[in-house]
CSV table of C-alpha atoms in Angstrom, one decimal:
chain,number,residue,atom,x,y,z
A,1,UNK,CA,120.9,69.7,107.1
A,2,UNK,CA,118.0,69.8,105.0
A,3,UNK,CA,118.2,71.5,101.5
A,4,UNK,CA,115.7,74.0,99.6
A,5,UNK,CA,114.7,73.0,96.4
A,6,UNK,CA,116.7,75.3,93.9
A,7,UNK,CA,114.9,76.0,90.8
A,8,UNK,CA,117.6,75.5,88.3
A,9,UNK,CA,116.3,76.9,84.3
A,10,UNK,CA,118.1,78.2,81.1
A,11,UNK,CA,117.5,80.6,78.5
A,12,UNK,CA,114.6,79.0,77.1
A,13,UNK,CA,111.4,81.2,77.5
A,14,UNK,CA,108.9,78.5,77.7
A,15,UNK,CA,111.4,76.8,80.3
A,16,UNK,CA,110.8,79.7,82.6
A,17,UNK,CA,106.9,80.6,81.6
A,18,UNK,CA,106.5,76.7,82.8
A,19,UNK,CA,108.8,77.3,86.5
A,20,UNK,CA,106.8,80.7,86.8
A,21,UNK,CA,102.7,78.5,86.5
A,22,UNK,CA,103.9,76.0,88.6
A,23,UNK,CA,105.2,77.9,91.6
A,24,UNK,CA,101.4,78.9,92.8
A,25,UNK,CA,100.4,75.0,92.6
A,26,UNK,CA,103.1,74.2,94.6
A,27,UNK,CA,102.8,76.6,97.0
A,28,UNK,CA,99.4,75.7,97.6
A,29,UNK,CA,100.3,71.7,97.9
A,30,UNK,CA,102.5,72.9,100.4
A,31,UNK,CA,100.3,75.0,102.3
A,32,UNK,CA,97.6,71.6,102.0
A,33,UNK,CA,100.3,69.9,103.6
A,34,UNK,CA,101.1,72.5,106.5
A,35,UNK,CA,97.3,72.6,107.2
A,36,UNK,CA,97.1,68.8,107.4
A,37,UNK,CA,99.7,68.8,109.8
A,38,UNK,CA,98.0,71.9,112.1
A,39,UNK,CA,94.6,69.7,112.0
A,40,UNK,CA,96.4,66.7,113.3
A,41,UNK,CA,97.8,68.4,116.1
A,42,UNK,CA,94.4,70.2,116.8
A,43,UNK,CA,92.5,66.8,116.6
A,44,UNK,CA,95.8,65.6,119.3
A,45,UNK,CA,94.9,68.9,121.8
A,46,UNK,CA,90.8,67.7,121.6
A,47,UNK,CA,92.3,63.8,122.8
A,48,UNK,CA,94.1,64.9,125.4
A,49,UNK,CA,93.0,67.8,126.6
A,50,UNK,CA,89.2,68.3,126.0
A,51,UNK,CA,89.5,71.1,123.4
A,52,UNK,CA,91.4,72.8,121.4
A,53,UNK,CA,93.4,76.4,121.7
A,54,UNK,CA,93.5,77.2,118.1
A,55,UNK,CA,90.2,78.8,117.1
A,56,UNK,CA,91.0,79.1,113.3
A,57,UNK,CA,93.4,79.1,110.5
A,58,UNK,CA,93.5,81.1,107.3
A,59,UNK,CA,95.8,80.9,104.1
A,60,UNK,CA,96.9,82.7,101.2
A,61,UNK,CA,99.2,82.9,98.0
A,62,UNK,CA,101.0,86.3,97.6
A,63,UNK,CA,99.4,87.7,94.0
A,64,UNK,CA,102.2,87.7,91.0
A,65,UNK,CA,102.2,91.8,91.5
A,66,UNK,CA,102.7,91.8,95.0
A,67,UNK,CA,105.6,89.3,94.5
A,68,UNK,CA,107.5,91.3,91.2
A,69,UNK,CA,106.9,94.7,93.6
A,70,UNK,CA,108.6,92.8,96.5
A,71,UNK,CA,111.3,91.8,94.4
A,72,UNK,CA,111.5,95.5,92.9
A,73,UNK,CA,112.0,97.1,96.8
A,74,UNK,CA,114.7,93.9,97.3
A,75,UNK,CA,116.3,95.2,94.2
A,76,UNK,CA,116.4,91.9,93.1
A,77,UNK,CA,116.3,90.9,89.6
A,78,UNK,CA,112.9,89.6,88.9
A,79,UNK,CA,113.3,85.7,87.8
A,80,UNK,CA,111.4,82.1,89.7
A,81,UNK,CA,114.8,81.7,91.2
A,82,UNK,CA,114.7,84.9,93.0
A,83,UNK,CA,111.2,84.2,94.0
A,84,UNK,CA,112.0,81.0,95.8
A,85,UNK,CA,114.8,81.9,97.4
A,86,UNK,CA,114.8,85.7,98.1
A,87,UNK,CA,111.0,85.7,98.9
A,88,UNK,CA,109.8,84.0,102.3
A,89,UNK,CA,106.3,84.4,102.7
A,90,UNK,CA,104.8,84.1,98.7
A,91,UNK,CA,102.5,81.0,100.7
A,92,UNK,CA,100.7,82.4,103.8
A,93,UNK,CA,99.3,81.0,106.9
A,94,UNK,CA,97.6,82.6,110.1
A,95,UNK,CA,96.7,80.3,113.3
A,96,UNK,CA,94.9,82.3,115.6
A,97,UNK,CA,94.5,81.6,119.2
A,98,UNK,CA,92.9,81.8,122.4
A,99,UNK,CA,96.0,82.3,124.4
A,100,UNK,CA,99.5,83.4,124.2
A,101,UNK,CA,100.8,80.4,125.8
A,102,UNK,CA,99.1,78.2,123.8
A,103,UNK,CA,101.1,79.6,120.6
A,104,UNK,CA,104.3,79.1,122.2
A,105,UNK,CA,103.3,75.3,122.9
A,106,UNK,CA,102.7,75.0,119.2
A,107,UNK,CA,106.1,76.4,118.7
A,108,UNK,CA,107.7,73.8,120.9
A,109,UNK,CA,106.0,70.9,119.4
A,110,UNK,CA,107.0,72.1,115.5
A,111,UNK,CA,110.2,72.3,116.7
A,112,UNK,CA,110.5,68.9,117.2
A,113,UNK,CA,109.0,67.6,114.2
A,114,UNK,CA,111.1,66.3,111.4
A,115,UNK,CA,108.5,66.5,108.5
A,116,UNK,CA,109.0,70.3,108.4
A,117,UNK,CA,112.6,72.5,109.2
A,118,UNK,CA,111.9,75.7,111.1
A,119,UNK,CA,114.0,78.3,109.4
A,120,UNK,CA,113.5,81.7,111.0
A,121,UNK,CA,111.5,83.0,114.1
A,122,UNK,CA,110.8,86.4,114.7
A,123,UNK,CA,109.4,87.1,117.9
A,124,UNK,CA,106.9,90.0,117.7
A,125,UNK,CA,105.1,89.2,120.8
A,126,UNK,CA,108.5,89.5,123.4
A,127,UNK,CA,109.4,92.0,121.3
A,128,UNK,CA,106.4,94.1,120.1
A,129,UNK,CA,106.7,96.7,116.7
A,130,UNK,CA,107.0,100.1,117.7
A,131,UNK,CA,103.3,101.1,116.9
A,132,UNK,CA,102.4,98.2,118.9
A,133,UNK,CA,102.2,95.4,116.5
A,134,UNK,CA,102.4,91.6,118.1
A,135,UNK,CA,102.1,88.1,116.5
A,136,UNK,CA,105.2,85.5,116.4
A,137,UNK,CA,106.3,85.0,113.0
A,138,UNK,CA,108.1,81.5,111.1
A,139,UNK,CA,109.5,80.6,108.3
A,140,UNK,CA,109.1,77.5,107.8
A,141,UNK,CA,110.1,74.1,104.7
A,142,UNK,CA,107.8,72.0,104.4
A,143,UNK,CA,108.4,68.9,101.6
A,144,UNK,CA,106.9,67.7,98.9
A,145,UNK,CA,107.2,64.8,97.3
A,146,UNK,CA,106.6,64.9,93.8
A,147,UNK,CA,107.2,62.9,90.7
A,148,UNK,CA,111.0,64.5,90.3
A,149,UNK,CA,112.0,64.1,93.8
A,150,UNK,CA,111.6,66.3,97.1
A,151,UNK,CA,111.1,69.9,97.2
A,152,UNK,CA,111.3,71.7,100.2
A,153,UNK,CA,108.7,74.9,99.8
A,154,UNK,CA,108.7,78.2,102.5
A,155,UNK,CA,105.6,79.3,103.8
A,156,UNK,CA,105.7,82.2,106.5
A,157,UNK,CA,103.5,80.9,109.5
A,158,UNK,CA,102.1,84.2,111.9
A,159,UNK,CA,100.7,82.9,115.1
A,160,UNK,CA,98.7,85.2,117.3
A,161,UNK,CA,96.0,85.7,119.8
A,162,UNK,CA,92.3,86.6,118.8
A,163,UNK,CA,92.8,90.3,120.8
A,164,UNK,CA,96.4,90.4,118.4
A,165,UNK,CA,94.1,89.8,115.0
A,166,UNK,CA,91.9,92.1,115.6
A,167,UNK,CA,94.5,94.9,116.5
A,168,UNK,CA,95.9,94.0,113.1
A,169,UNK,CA,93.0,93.8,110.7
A,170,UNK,CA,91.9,97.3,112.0
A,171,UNK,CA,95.5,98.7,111.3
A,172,UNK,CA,95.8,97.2,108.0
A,173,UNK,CA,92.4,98.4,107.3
A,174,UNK,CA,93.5,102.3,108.6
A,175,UNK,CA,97.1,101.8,107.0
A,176,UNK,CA,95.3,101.3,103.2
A,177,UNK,CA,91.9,103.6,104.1
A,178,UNK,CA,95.1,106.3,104.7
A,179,UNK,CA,97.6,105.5,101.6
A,180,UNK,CA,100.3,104.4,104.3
A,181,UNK,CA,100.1,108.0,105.9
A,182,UNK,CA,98.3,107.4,108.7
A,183,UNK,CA,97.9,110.8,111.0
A,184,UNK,CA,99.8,110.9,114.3
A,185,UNK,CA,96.8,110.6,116.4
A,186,UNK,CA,95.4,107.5,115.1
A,187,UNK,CA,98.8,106.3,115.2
A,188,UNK,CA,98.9,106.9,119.3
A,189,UNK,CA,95.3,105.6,119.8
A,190,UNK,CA,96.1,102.5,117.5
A,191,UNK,CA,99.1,102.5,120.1
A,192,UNK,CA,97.2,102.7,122.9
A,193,UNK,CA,94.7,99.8,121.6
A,194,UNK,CA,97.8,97.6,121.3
A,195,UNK,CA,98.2,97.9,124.9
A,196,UNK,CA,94.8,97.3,126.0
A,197,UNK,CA,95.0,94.1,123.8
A,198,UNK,CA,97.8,92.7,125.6
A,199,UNK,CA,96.1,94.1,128.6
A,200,UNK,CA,93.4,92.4,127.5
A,201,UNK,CA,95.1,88.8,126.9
A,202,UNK,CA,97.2,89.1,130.5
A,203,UNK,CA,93.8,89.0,132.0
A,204,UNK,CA,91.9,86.3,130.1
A,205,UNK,CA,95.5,84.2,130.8
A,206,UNK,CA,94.8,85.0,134.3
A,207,UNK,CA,91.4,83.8,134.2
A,208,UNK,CA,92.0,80.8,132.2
A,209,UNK,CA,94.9,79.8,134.9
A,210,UNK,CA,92.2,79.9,137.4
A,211,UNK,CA,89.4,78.0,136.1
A,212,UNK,CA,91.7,75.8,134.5
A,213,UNK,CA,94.7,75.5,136.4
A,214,UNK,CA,93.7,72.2,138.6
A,215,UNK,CA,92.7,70.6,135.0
A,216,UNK,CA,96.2,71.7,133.6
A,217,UNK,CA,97.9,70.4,136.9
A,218,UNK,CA,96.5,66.3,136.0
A,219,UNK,CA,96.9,66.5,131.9
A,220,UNK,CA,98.5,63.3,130.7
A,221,UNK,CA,102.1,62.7,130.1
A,222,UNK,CA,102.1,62.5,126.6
A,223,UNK,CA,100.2,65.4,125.6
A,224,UNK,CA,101.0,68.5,123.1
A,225,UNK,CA,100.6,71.1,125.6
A,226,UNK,CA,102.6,72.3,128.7
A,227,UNK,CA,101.0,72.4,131.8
């Protein structure tokens, strides 16, 4: 089983000012490394099938405040250890999607991969939020291999349709616009919007399955994605 890298510092100040200006450096080597990884396997999909599901990614590093007030709701005591291995999704990335299927292909194929461990799956798409949230979520190592040995660094992945981003940039746009207290009514219509966007990606599955199902049917035998 593999093992993630425990930050391991004394008493010395400097000791931890160092740990605490490293962490974003690594966090973004790491997330280099992820994206590497997702451009390979897009390049793959283009090889084999003729194009590529994923239509783009995004990344991000959680800003020191946003971390120490995470860390505050934990009730966890606020030191680089904690952060490592309390906090799961300090690095950041978003694949977005054409299809749902397509994001459950990528799921399989990570799965088997040994250059990466997935750790946790949360499964907001078979099992939508109650205001109608959906996107499937990982937690995922990925290692590093530095000058002091391996270290294996968390980065939360959330995969979801094009119709599923949208729904969420306009509720995390209403959810900050409101100071968290959004009124009831927008809450039901940003409901009902949910369900027009899964609505909305049933039927563009349904189309693609018919333009592309006799294409699907012939793919080669080595390729990424399920007919």
């Amino acid at each position: 089983m593999k093992e993630l890298y425990h930050l391991e510092f004394g008493d010395n100040e400097l000791r931890r000012l160092e740990e605490w200006r490293k962490l974003p450096t690594l966090y973004q080597l790491a997330l280099d490394e992820l994206k590497n990884k997702i451009k390979l396997i897009q390049t793959e999909w283009k090889i084999h099938n003729g194009y590529s599901p994923i239509e783009h990614i995004k990344t991000r590093i959680k800003e020191p405040k946003s971390i120490l007030d995470k860390l505050e709701r934990k009730g966890l005591e606020m030191t680089v250890d904690n952060m490592v291995n309390k906090i799961h999704d300090i690095a950041g990335m978003r694949i977005v999607f054409s299809f749902v299927k397509d994001i459950y292909s990528l799921l399989d194929h990570l799965r088997k991969r040994e250059d990466l461990t997935i750790l946790e799956i949360k499964d907001y798409i078979a099992n939508p939020k109650p205001n109608g949230y959906q996107s499937l979520h990982l937690i995922v190592a990925v290692p590093l291999t530095l000058f002091e040995g391996q270290r294996w660094m968390k980065i939360e992945i959330q995969m979801r349709t094009l119709a599923m981003d949208f729904w969420a940039s306009m509720e995390h746009i209403l959810f900050y616009k409101f100071e968290k207290q959004v009124p009831p009514h927008i809450v039901k219509e940003l409901t009902e919007a949910a369900l027009a966007a899964d609505a909305l990606d049933k039927k563009m599955h349904g189309l693609r399955k018919e333009i592309m199902g006799s294409l699907e049917g012939n793919l080669p035998g080595n390729s990424i994605v399920s007919p």
